[in-house]
Amino acid sequence: AQTVTQSQPEMSVQEAETVTLSCTYDTSENNYYLFWYKQPPSRQMILVIRQEAYKQQNATENRFSVNFQKAAKSFSLKISDSQLGDTAMYFCAFMNQGAQKLVFGQGTRLTINP
Amino acid sequence: DAGVIQSPRHEVTEMGQEVTLRCKPISGHNSLFWYRQTMMRGLELLIYFNNNVPIDDSGMPEDRFSAKMPNASFSTLKIQPSEPRDSAVYFCASSLQGGHAGELFFGEGSRLTVL
Protein backbone atom coordinates (compact mmCIF):
# COMPACT_ATOMS: atom_id res chain seq x y z
CA ALA A 1 0.00 0.00 0.00
CA GLN A 2 1.10 3.52 -0.71
CA THR A 3 2.05 5.76 2.19
CA VAL A 4 2.70 9.48 2.38
CA THR A 5 4.83 11.02 5.12
CA GLN A 6 5.07 14.64 6.13
CA SER A 7 7.75 14.96 8.76
CA GLN A 8 7.05 18.55 9.78
CA PRO A 9 3.90 18.81 11.92
CA GLU A 10 4.24 22.60 12.20
CA MET A 11 6.17 25.42 10.57
CA SER A 12 6.20 29.14 11.06
CA VAL A 13 7.79 31.90 8.95
CA GLN A 14 7.58 35.65 8.54
CA GLU A 15 5.54 37.22 5.80
CA ALA A 16 7.44 37.54 2.49
CA GLU A 17 9.84 34.73 3.37
CA THR A 18 10.20 31.53 1.40
CA VAL A 19 9.20 28.28 3.05
CA THR A 20 9.58 24.66 1.97
CA LEU A 21 7.34 21.86 3.15
CA SER A 22 8.61 18.30 2.92
CA CYS A 23 6.88 15.15 1.76
CA THR A 24 8.06 11.64 1.06
CA TYR A 25 6.06 8.75 -0.24
CA ASP A 26 6.39 5.05 -0.74
CA THR A 27 5.18 3.19 -3.79
CA SER A 28 6.22 0.40 -6.11
CA GLU A 29 4.34 1.95 -9.00
CA ASN A 30 6.00 3.90 -11.79
CA ASN A 31 3.10 6.02 -12.96
CA TYR A 32 1.26 8.15 -10.46
CA TYR A 33 0.33 11.67 -9.45
CA LEU A 34 1.34 13.81 -6.49
CA PHE A 35 -0.54 16.75 -5.05
CA TRP A 36 -0.44 19.47 -2.46
CA TYR A 37 -3.75 20.45 -0.94
CA LYS A 38 -4.32 23.45 1.32
CA GLN A 39 -6.82 23.46 4.19
CA PRO A 40 -7.37 26.96 5.60
CA PRO A 41 -9.21 27.57 8.89
CA SER A 42 -12.48 27.48 6.94
CA ARG A 43 -11.77 23.72 6.59
CA GLN A 44 -12.40 23.51 2.85
CA MET A 45 -9.57 21.65 1.10
CA ILE A 46 -8.22 23.32 -2.02
CA LEU A 47 -5.86 21.87 -4.62
CA VAL A 48 -2.66 23.92 -4.77
CA ILE A 49 -0.52 22.07 -7.26
CA ARG A 50 -0.24 18.74 -9.07
CA GLN A 51 2.67 16.77 -10.51
CA GLU A 52 2.58 13.85 -12.92
CA ALA A 53 5.32 11.35 -12.14
CA TYR A 54 6.21 10.89 -15.80
CA LYS A 55 7.09 14.58 -16.13
CA GLN A 56 10.61 15.55 -15.20
CA GLN A 57 9.81 19.24 -15.10
CA ASN A 58 8.71 20.49 -11.71
CA ALA A 59 5.21 21.95 -11.57
CA THR A 60 4.73 25.61 -10.71
CA GLU A 61 1.65 27.69 -9.94
CA ASN A 62 2.49 31.34 -9.36
CA ARG A 63 4.24 31.51 -5.96
CA PHE A 64 3.97 27.75 -5.46
CA SER A 65 6.45 25.28 -6.90
CA VAL A 66 7.50 21.74 -6.20
CA ASN A 67 10.79 19.87 -6.11
CA PHE A 68 9.98 16.40 -7.37
CA GLN A 69 12.72 13.83 -6.89
CA LYS A 70 11.32 10.56 -8.23
CA ALA A 71 14.26 8.34 -7.33
CA ALA A 72 14.24 9.64 -3.77
CA LYS A 73 10.42 9.56 -3.65
CA SER A 74 10.42 13.10 -2.42
CA PHE A 75 7.94 15.86 -3.25
CA SER A 76 8.46 19.17 -1.47
CA LEU A 77 6.42 22.34 -1.82
CA LYS A 78 8.06 25.74 -1.95
CA ILE A 79 6.04 28.86 -1.23
CA SER A 80 7.78 32.04 -2.30
CA ASP A 81 6.97 35.51 -0.99
CA SER A 82 4.67 34.00 1.62
CA GLN A 83 1.48 35.85 2.48
CA LEU A 84 -0.77 35.89 5.54
CA GLY A 85 -3.41 34.08 3.50
CA ASP A 86 -1.07 31.13 3.08
CA THR A 87 -1.63 30.23 6.72
CA ALA A 88 -3.24 26.78 6.60
CA MET A 89 -2.73 23.06 6.91
CA TYR A 90 -0.96 21.65 3.88
CA PHE A 91 -1.46 18.05 2.85
CA CYS A 92 0.68 16.07 0.47
CA ALA A 93 -1.25 13.41 -1.43
CA PHE A 94 -0.59 10.50 -3.78
CA MET A 95 -2.71 8.80 -6.40
CA ASN A 96 -1.93 5.90 -8.70
CA GLN A 97 -2.47 6.51 -12.38
CA GLY A 98 -5.86 5.18 -13.41
CA ALA A 99 -7.09 5.19 -9.84
CA GLN A 100 -9.28 7.69 -8.07
CA LYS A 101 -8.21 7.17 -4.48
CA LEU A 102 -6.12 9.95 -2.96
CA VAL A 103 -3.82 8.95 -0.09
CA PHE A 104 -3.01 11.89 2.16
CA GLY A 105 -0.13 12.61 4.49
CA GLN A 106 -0.72 13.76 8.04
CA GLY A 107 -0.33 17.42 7.14
CA THR A 108 1.88 20.35 8.05
CA ARG A 109 0.41 23.33 9.87
CA LEU A 110 1.96 26.45 8.35
CA THR A 111 1.68 29.83 10.03
CA ILE A 112 2.71 33.02 8.28
CA ASN A 113 3.46 35.76 10.80
CA PRO A 114 3.10 39.48 10.02
CA ASP B 1 -20.86 28.48 -9.42
CA ALA B 2 -21.91 26.70 -6.25
CA GLY B 3 -19.32 24.38 -4.82
CA VAL B 4 -19.88 21.14 -2.95
CA ILE B 5 -22.53 21.72 -0.33
CA GLN B 6 -22.59 19.74 2.88
CA SER B 7 -25.04 19.74 5.75
CA PRO B 8 -25.14 20.00 8.65
CA ARG B 9 -22.01 22.03 9.28
CA HIS B 10 -21.97 20.94 12.89
CA GLU B 11 -23.78 18.12 14.62
CA VAL B 12 -23.70 17.15 18.27
CA THR B 13 -25.49 13.98 19.21
CA GLU B 14 -25.57 11.36 21.90
CA MET B 15 -24.15 7.89 21.62
CA GLY B 16 -26.60 5.50 20.03
CA GLN B 17 -28.38 8.09 17.93
CA GLU B 18 -28.61 7.94 14.17
CA VAL B 19 -26.64 10.55 12.25
CA THR B 20 -27.20 11.50 8.61
CA LEU B 21 -24.77 13.70 6.75
CA ARG B 22 -25.73 15.15 3.40
CA CYS B 23 -23.84 16.23 0.33
CA LYS B 24 -24.69 17.96 -2.92
CA PRO B 25 -21.85 17.66 -5.44
CA ILE B 26 -20.95 20.20 -8.07
CA SER B 27 -23.35 20.00 -10.98
CA GLY B 28 -21.88 17.94 -13.80
CA HIS B 29 -19.41 16.07 -11.62
CA ASN B 30 -19.85 12.32 -11.80
CA SER B 31 -17.57 11.14 -8.99
CA LEU B 32 -18.29 11.65 -5.32
CA PHE B 33 -16.08 10.88 -2.34
CA TRP B 34 -16.63 10.74 1.42
CA TYR B 35 -13.57 11.37 3.60
CA ARG B 36 -13.20 11.40 7.36
CA GLN B 37 -10.64 13.58 9.14
CA THR B 38 -9.41 12.98 12.68
CA MET B 39 -6.32 14.06 14.55
CA MET B 40 -5.18 10.49 15.05
CA ARG B 41 -5.79 9.06 11.59
CA GLY B 42 -5.72 12.11 9.35
CA LEU B 43 -7.79 12.04 6.16
CA GLU B 44 -9.25 8.67 5.26
CA LEU B 45 -11.32 7.78 2.23
CA LEU B 46 -14.49 6.05 3.34
CA ILE B 47 -16.23 5.40 0.04
CA TYR B 48 -16.54 6.79 -3.44
CA PHE B 49 -19.12 6.66 -6.22
CA ASN B 50 -18.87 6.93 -9.98
CA ASN B 51 -22.09 7.79 -11.77
CA ASN B 52 -24.02 7.12 -8.55
CA VAL B 53 -22.60 3.59 -8.21
CA PRO B 54 -20.40 2.74 -5.20
CA ILE B 55 -16.99 1.73 -6.47
CA ASP B 56 -14.87 1.27 -3.38
CA ASP B 57 -16.25 1.11 0.14
CA SER B 58 -13.25 -0.60 1.69
CA GLY B 59 -12.67 2.41 3.92
CA MET B 60 -16.05 2.23 5.60
CA PRO B 61 -15.20 1.40 9.21
CA GLU B 62 -17.97 -1.06 9.95
CA ASP B 63 -21.56 -1.95 9.35
CA ARG B 64 -22.75 1.02 11.36
CA PHE B 65 -21.72 3.20 8.41
CA SER B 66 -23.66 3.30 5.16
CA ALA B 67 -23.62 5.65 2.19
CA LYS B 68 -26.06 6.16 -0.64
CA MET B 69 -26.21 8.20 -3.79
CA PRO B 70 -29.78 8.00 -5.11
CA ASN B 71 -29.11 10.50 -7.90
CA ALA B 72 -26.34 12.61 -9.38
CA SER B 73 -27.03 15.58 -7.14
CA PHE B 74 -27.31 14.04 -3.69
CA SER B 75 -25.52 11.66 -1.37
CA THR B 76 -25.88 10.69 2.27
CA LEU B 77 -23.58 9.15 4.83
CA LYS B 78 -25.41 7.53 7.70
CA ILE B 79 -24.08 6.29 11.02
CA GLN B 80 -26.38 4.09 13.06
CA PRO B 81 -25.86 3.75 15.96
CA SER B 82 -23.27 6.46 16.50
CA GLU B 83 -20.40 6.08 18.96
CA PRO B 84 -18.00 8.63 20.52
CA ARG B 85 -15.15 7.33 18.35
CA ASP B 86 -17.09 8.46 15.28
CA SER B 87 -16.43 12.07 16.27
CA ALA B 88 -14.61 13.64 13.33
CA VAL B 89 -14.99 16.03 10.43
CA TYR B 90 -16.61 14.34 7.46
CA PHE B 91 -15.84 15.74 4.04
CA CYS B 92 -17.62 15.22 0.81
CA ALA B 93 -15.77 15.89 -2.44
CA SER B 94 -16.69 15.65 -6.08
CA SER B 95 -14.79 15.49 -9.33
CA LEU B 96 -15.24 14.98 -13.02
CA GLN B 97 -14.09 11.50 -13.94
CA GLY B 98 -11.80 11.95 -16.90
CA GLY B 99 -10.97 15.48 -15.90
CA HIS B 100 -7.73 16.48 -14.24
CA ALA B 101 -6.70 13.43 -12.25
CA GLY B 102 -6.89 13.94 -8.52
CA GLU B 103 -8.56 17.32 -8.71
CA LEU B 104 -11.19 16.98 -6.04
CA PHE B 105 -13.49 19.78 -5.00
CA PHE B 106 -14.24 19.56 -1.31
CA GLY B 107 -17.11 20.82 0.74
CA GLU B 108 -16.59 22.62 4.03
CA GLY B 109 -17.14 19.46 6.00
CA SER B 110 -19.54 18.34 8.69
CA ARG B 111 -18.09 18.32 12.19
CA LEU B 112 -19.67 15.49 14.16
CA THR B 113 -19.41 15.22 17.92
CA VAL B 114 -20.84 12.12 19.56
CA LEU B 115 -21.16 12.41 23.33
mmCIF file of C-alpha atoms in Angstrom:
data_model
loop_
_atom_site.group_PDB
_atom_site.id
_atom_site.type_symbol
_atom_site.label_atom_id
_atom_site.label_comp_id
_atom_site.label_asym_id
_atom_site.label_seq_id
_atom_site.Cartn_x
_atom_site.Cartn_y
_atom_site.Cartn_z
ATOM 1 C CA ALA A 1 0.000 0.000 0.000
ATOM 2 C CA GLN A 2 1.105 3.521 -0.708
ATOM 3 C CA THR A 3 2.050 5.760 2.193
ATOM 4 C CA VAL A 4 2.704 9.478 2.383
ATOM 5 C CA THR A 5 4.829 11.017 5.124
ATOM 6 C CA GLN A 6 5.069 14.639 6.131
ATOM 7 C CA SER A 7 7.755 14.956 8.760
ATOM 8 C CA GLN A 8 7.045 18.552 9.783
ATOM 9 C CA PRO A 9 3.904 18.809 11.920
ATOM 10 C CA GLU A 10 4.238 22.599 12.201
ATOM 11 C CA MET A 11 6.169 25.420 10.573
ATOM 12 C CA SER A 12 6.196 29.142 11.056
ATOM 13 C CA VAL A 13 7.787 31.896 8.945
ATOM 14 C CA GLN A 14 7.581 35.647 8.539
ATOM 15 C CA GLU A 15 5.544 37.219 5.805
ATOM 16 C CA ALA A 16 7.437 37.536 2.486
ATOM 17 C CA GLU A 17 9.844 34.733 3.369
ATOM 18 C CA THR A 18 10.195 31.531 1.403
ATOM 19 C CA VAL A 19 9.197 28.281 3.047
ATOM 20 C CA THR A 20 9.583 24.664 1.966
ATOM 21 C CA LEU A 21 7.337 21.858 3.149
ATOM 22 C CA SER A 22 8.615 18.298 2.925
ATOM 23 C CA CYS A 23 6.879 15.154 1.759
ATOM 24 C CA THR A 24 8.057 11.639 1.058
ATOM 25 C CA TYR A 25 6.058 8.751 -0.238
ATOM 26 C CA ASP A 26 6.394 5.054 -0.742
ATOM 27 C CA THR A 27 5.178 3.186 -3.792
ATOM 28 C CA SER A 28 6.219 0.402 -6.112
ATOM 29 C CA GLU A 29 4.343 1.948 -9.005
ATOM 30 C CA ASN A 30 6.001 3.904 -11.788
ATOM 31 C CA ASN A 31 3.095 6.021 -12.963
ATOM 32 C CA TYR A 32 1.257 8.153 -10.455
ATOM 33 C CA TYR A 33 0.330 11.673 -9.452
ATOM 34 C CA LEU A 34 1.335 13.812 -6.490
ATOM 35 C CA PHE A 35 -0.538 16.746 -5.054
ATOM 36 C CA TRP A 36 -0.442 19.465 -2.457
ATOM 37 C CA TYR A 37 -3.751 20.453 -0.942
ATOM 38 C CA LYS A 38 -4.320 23.446 1.320
ATOM 39 C CA GLN A 39 -6.816 23.464 4.186
ATOM 40 C CA PRO A 40 -7.370 26.960 5.597
ATOM 41 C CA PRO A 41 -9.212 27.567 8.886
ATOM 42 C CA SER A 42 -12.482 27.478 6.945
ATOM 43 C CA ARG A 43 -11.766 23.722 6.595
ATOM 44 C CA GLN A 44 -12.398 23.513 2.849
ATOM 45 C CA MET A 45 -9.572 21.646 1.098
ATOM 46 C CA ILE A 46 -8.225 23.321 -2.021
ATOM 47 C CA LEU A 47 -5.856 21.873 -4.623
ATOM 48 C CA VAL A 48 -2.660 23.925 -4.768
ATOM 49 C CA ILE A 49 -0.516 22.070 -7.258
ATOM 50 C CA ARG A 50 -0.239 18.741 -9.070
ATOM 51 C CA GLN A 51 2.671 16.765 -10.511
ATOM 52 C CA GLU A 52 2.583 13.852 -12.919
ATOM 53 C CA ALA A 53 5.322 11.347 -12.138
ATOM 54 C CA TYR A 54 6.214 10.895 -15.802
ATOM 55 C CA LYS A 55 7.088 14.576 -16.128
ATOM 56 C CA GLN A 56 10.608 15.552 -15.196
ATOM 57 C CA GLN A 57 9.812 19.236 -15.104
ATOM 58 C CA ASN A 58 8.705 20.488 -11.711
ATOM 59 C CA ALA A 59 5.211 21.949 -11.571
ATOM 60 C CA THR A 60 4.726 25.612 -10.710
ATOM 61 C CA GLU A 61 1.651 27.688 -9.935
ATOM 62 C CA ASN A 62 2.488 31.338 -9.359
ATOM 63 C CA ARG A 63 4.239 31.508 -5.956
ATOM 64 C CA PHE A 64 3.967 27.749 -5.456
ATOM 65 C CA SER A 65 6.454 25.284 -6.898
ATOM 66 C CA VAL A 66 7.505 21.738 -6.204
ATOM 67 C CA ASN A 67 10.785 19.872 -6.107
ATOM 68 C CA PHE A 68 9.978 16.399 -7.375
ATOM 69 C CA GLN A 69 12.718 13.826 -6.885
ATOM 70 C CA LYS A 70 11.322 10.561 -8.235
ATOM 71 C CA ALA A 71 14.261 8.345 -7.328
ATOM 72 C CA ALA A 72 14.238 9.641 -3.775
ATOM 73 C CA LYS A 73 10.419 9.561 -3.650
ATOM 74 C CA SER A 74 10.418 13.105 -2.423
ATOM 75 C CA PHE A 75 7.938 15.858 -3.252
ATOM 76 C CA SER A 76 8.460 19.167 -1.473
ATOM 77 C CA LEU A 77 6.417 22.338 -1.817
ATOM 78 C CA LYS A 78 8.060 25.744 -1.945
ATOM 79 C CA ILE A 79 6.041 28.858 -1.234
ATOM 80 C CA SER A 80 7.775 32.043 -2.304
ATOM 81 C CA ASP A 81 6.969 35.512 -0.986
ATOM 82 C CA SER A 82 4.673 33.997 1.616
ATOM 83 C CA GLN A 83 1.484 35.851 2.475
ATOM 84 C CA LEU A 84 -0.769 35.885 5.535
ATOM 85 C CA GLY A 85 -3.408 34.082 3.500
ATOM 86 C CA ASP A 86 -1.065 31.127 3.079
ATOM 87 C CA THR A 87 -1.629 30.230 6.723
ATOM 88 C CA ALA A 88 -3.239 26.780 6.604
ATOM 89 C CA MET A 89 -2.726 23.062 6.908
ATOM 90 C CA TYR A 90 -0.962 21.646 3.884
ATOM 91 C CA PHE A 91 -1.463 18.048 2.847
ATOM 92 C CA CYS A 92 0.679 16.074 0.467
ATOM 93 C CA ALA A 93 -1.253 13.408 -1.433
ATOM 94 C CA PHE A 94 -0.590 10.497 -3.784
ATOM 95 C CA MET A 95 -2.709 8.797 -6.395
ATOM 96 C CA ASN A 96 -1.931 5.901 -8.703
ATOM 97 C CA GLN A 97 -2.470 6.507 -12.383
ATOM 98 C CA GLY A 98 -5.860 5.179 -13.411
ATOM 99 C CA ALA A 99 -7.085 5.191 -9.836
ATOM 100 C CA GLN A 100 -9.279 7.693 -8.068
ATOM 101 C CA LYS A 101 -8.207 7.170 -4.483
ATOM 102 C CA LEU A 102 -6.119 9.947 -2.957
ATOM 103 C CA VAL A 103 -3.824 8.947 -0.086
ATOM 104 C CA PHE A 104 -3.008 11.892 2.157
ATOM 105 C CA GLY A 105 -0.129 12.611 4.495
ATOM 106 C CA GLN A 106 -0.721 13.765 8.037
ATOM 107 C CA GLY A 107 -0.335 17.424 7.143
ATOM 108 C CA THR A 108 1.884 20.352 8.054
ATOM 109 C CA ARG A 109 0.415 23.326 9.873
ATOM 110 C CA LEU A 110 1.957 26.448 8.347
ATOM 111 C CA THR A 111 1.681 29.825 10.029
ATOM 112 C CA ILE A 112 2.713 33.020 8.278
ATOM 113 C CA ASN A 113 3.458 35.761 10.798
ATOM 114 C CA PRO A 114 3.095 39.475 10.023
ATOM 115 C CA ASP B 1 -20.862 28.481 -9.421
ATOM 116 C CA ALA B 2 -21.911 26.704 -6.249
ATOM 117 C CA GLY B 3 -19.322 24.384 -4.817
ATOM 118 C CA VAL B 4 -19.880 21.145 -2.951
ATOM 119 C CA ILE B 5 -22.530 21.722 -0.328
ATOM 120 C CA GLN B 6 -22.595 19.744 2.884
ATOM 121 C CA SER B 7 -25.037 19.744 5.750
ATOM 122 C CA PRO B 8 -25.137 20.003 8.647
ATOM 123 C CA ARG B 9 -22.009 22.028 9.284
ATOM 124 C CA HIS B 10 -21.972 20.937 12.892
ATOM 125 C CA GLU B 11 -23.779 18.121 14.622
ATOM 126 C CA VAL B 12 -23.705 17.152 18.267
ATOM 127 C CA THR B 13 -25.492 13.976 19.209
ATOM 128 C CA GLU B 14 -25.567 11.357 21.899
ATOM 129 C CA MET B 15 -24.155 7.888 21.620
ATOM 130 C CA GLY B 16 -26.601 5.498 20.032
ATOM 131 C CA GLN B 17 -28.384 8.087 17.931
ATOM 132 C CA GLU B 18 -28.607 7.939 14.170
ATOM 133 C CA VAL B 19 -26.642 10.552 12.251
ATOM 134 C CA THR B 20 -27.205 11.498 8.612
ATOM 135 C CA LEU B 21 -24.771 13.697 6.748
ATOM 136 C CA ARG B 22 -25.731 15.152 3.401
ATOM 137 C CA CYS B 23 -23.842 16.231 0.328
ATOM 138 C CA LYS B 24 -24.693 17.957 -2.918
ATOM 139 C CA PRO B 25 -21.852 17.660 -5.443
ATOM 140 C CA ILE B 26 -20.950 20.197 -8.070
ATOM 141 C CA SER B 27 -23.349 20.001 -10.980
ATOM 142 C CA GLY B 28 -21.877 17.938 -13.801
ATOM 143 C CA HIS B 29 -19.414 16.068 -11.623
ATOM 144 C CA ASN B 30 -19.851 12.323 -11.800
ATOM 145 C CA SER B 31 -17.566 11.136 -8.995
ATOM 146 C CA LEU B 32 -18.294 11.655 -5.320
ATOM 147 C CA PHE B 33 -16.081 10.884 -2.338
ATOM 148 C CA TRP B 34 -16.627 10.737 1.419
ATOM 149 C CA TYR B 35 -13.574 11.370 3.604
ATOM 150 C CA ARG B 36 -13.200 11.405 7.364
ATOM 151 C CA GLN B 37 -10.642 13.583 9.138
ATOM 152 C CA THR B 38 -9.412 12.976 12.679
ATOM 153 C CA MET B 39 -6.316 14.063 14.553
ATOM 154 C CA MET B 40 -5.182 10.488 15.050
ATOM 155 C CA ARG B 41 -5.792 9.057 11.590
ATOM 156 C CA GLY B 42 -5.722 12.114 9.346
ATOM 157 C CA LEU B 43 -7.791 12.039 6.157
ATOM 158 C CA GLU B 44 -9.248 8.673 5.261
ATOM 159 C CA LEU B 45 -11.317 7.783 2.235
ATOM 160 C CA LEU B 46 -14.489 6.046 3.340
ATOM 161 C CA ILE B 47 -16.235 5.404 0.038
ATOM 162 C CA TYR B 48 -16.539 6.787 -3.443
ATOM 163 C CA PHE B 49 -19.120 6.655 -6.218
ATOM 164 C CA ASN B 50 -18.871 6.928 -9.978
ATOM 165 C CA ASN B 51 -22.087 7.787 -11.774
ATOM 166 C CA ASN B 52 -24.024 7.125 -8.548
ATOM 167 C CA VAL B 53 -22.601 3.593 -8.205
ATOM 168 C CA PRO B 54 -20.400 2.738 -5.197
ATOM 169 C CA ILE B 55 -16.992 1.725 -6.473
ATOM 170 C CA ASP B 56 -14.867 1.269 -3.378
ATOM 171 C CA ASP B 57 -16.248 1.109 0.138
ATOM 172 C CA SER B 58 -13.254 -0.598 1.695
ATOM 173 C CA GLY B 59 -12.669 2.412 3.920
ATOM 174 C CA MET B 60 -16.047 2.231 5.596
ATOM 175 C CA PRO B 61 -15.203 1.401 9.210
ATOM 176 C CA GLU B 62 -17.966 -1.061 9.954
ATOM 177 C CA ASP B 63 -21.563 -1.946 9.349
ATOM 178 C CA ARG B 64 -22.750 1.020 11.358
ATOM 179 C CA PHE B 65 -21.721 3.199 8.411
ATOM 180 C CA SER B 66 -23.658 3.305 5.164
ATOM 181 C CA ALA B 67 -23.617 5.655 2.193
ATOM 182 C CA LYS B 68 -26.061 6.160 -0.644
ATOM 183 C CA MET B 69 -26.214 8.199 -3.788
ATOM 184 C CA PRO B 70 -29.782 8.002 -5.105
ATOM 185 C CA ASN B 71 -29.107 10.503 -7.896
ATOM 186 C CA ALA B 72 -26.344 12.608 -9.381
ATOM 187 C CA SER B 73 -27.027 15.575 -7.141
ATOM 188 C CA PHE B 74 -27.312 14.042 -3.692
ATOM 189 C CA SER B 75 -25.522 11.664 -1.367
ATOM 190 C CA THR B 76 -25.876 10.695 2.271
ATOM 191 C CA LEU B 77 -23.578 9.148 4.827
ATOM 192 C CA LYS B 78 -25.407 7.526 7.704
ATOM 193 C CA ILE B 79 -24.077 6.286 11.024
ATOM 194 C CA GLN B 80 -26.384 4.090 13.061
ATOM 195 C CA PRO B 81 -25.863 3.750 15.964
ATOM 196 C CA SER B 82 -23.272 6.464 16.499
ATOM 197 C CA GLU B 83 -20.399 6.083 18.956
ATOM 198 C CA PRO B 84 -18.003 8.630 20.520
ATOM 199 C CA ARG B 85 -15.153 7.329 18.350
ATOM 200 C CA ASP B 86 -17.087 8.460 15.277
ATOM 201 C CA SER B 87 -16.429 12.070 16.269
ATOM 202 C CA ALA B 88 -14.611 13.637 13.326
ATOM 203 C CA VAL B 89 -14.987 16.030 10.429
ATOM 204 C CA TYR B 90 -16.608 14.336 7.464
ATOM 205 C CA PHE B 91 -15.840 15.745 4.043
ATOM 206 C CA CYS B 92 -17.625 15.217 0.806
ATOM 207 C CA ALA B 93 -15.773 15.894 -2.435
ATOM 208 C CA SER B 94 -16.695 15.650 -6.080
ATOM 209 C CA SER B 95 -14.786 15.491 -9.326
ATOM 210 C CA LEU B 96 -15.237 14.979 -13.018
ATOM 211 C CA GLN B 97 -14.093 11.503 -13.937
ATOM 212 C CA GLY B 98 -11.803 11.946 -16.903
ATOM 213 C CA GLY B 99 -10.968 15.477 -15.896
ATOM 214 C CA HIS B 100 -7.727 16.480 -14.235
ATOM 215 C CA ALA B 101 -6.697 13.427 -12.251
ATOM 216 C CA GLY B 102 -6.887 13.936 -8.516
ATOM 217 C CA GLU B 103 -8.555 17.323 -8.705
ATOM 218 C CA LEU B 104 -11.188 16.975 -6.043
ATOM 219 C CA PHE B 105 -13.488 19.782 -5.001
ATOM 220 C CA PHE B 106 -14.237 19.563 -1.311
ATOM 221 C CA GLY B 107 -17.115 20.823 0.738
ATOM 222 C CA GLU B 108 -16.591 22.624 4.029
ATOM 223 C CA GLY B 109 -17.136 19.458 5.995
ATOM 224 C CA SER B 110 -19.539 18.338 8.694
ATOM 225 C CA ARG B 111 -18.087 18.322 12.187
ATOM 226 C CA LEU B 112 -19.669 15.492 14.156
ATOM 227 C CA THR B 113 -19.410 15.216 17.918
ATOM 228 C CA VAL B 114 -20.842 12.124 19.561
ATOM 229 C CA LEU B 115 -21.161 12.413 23.333
#
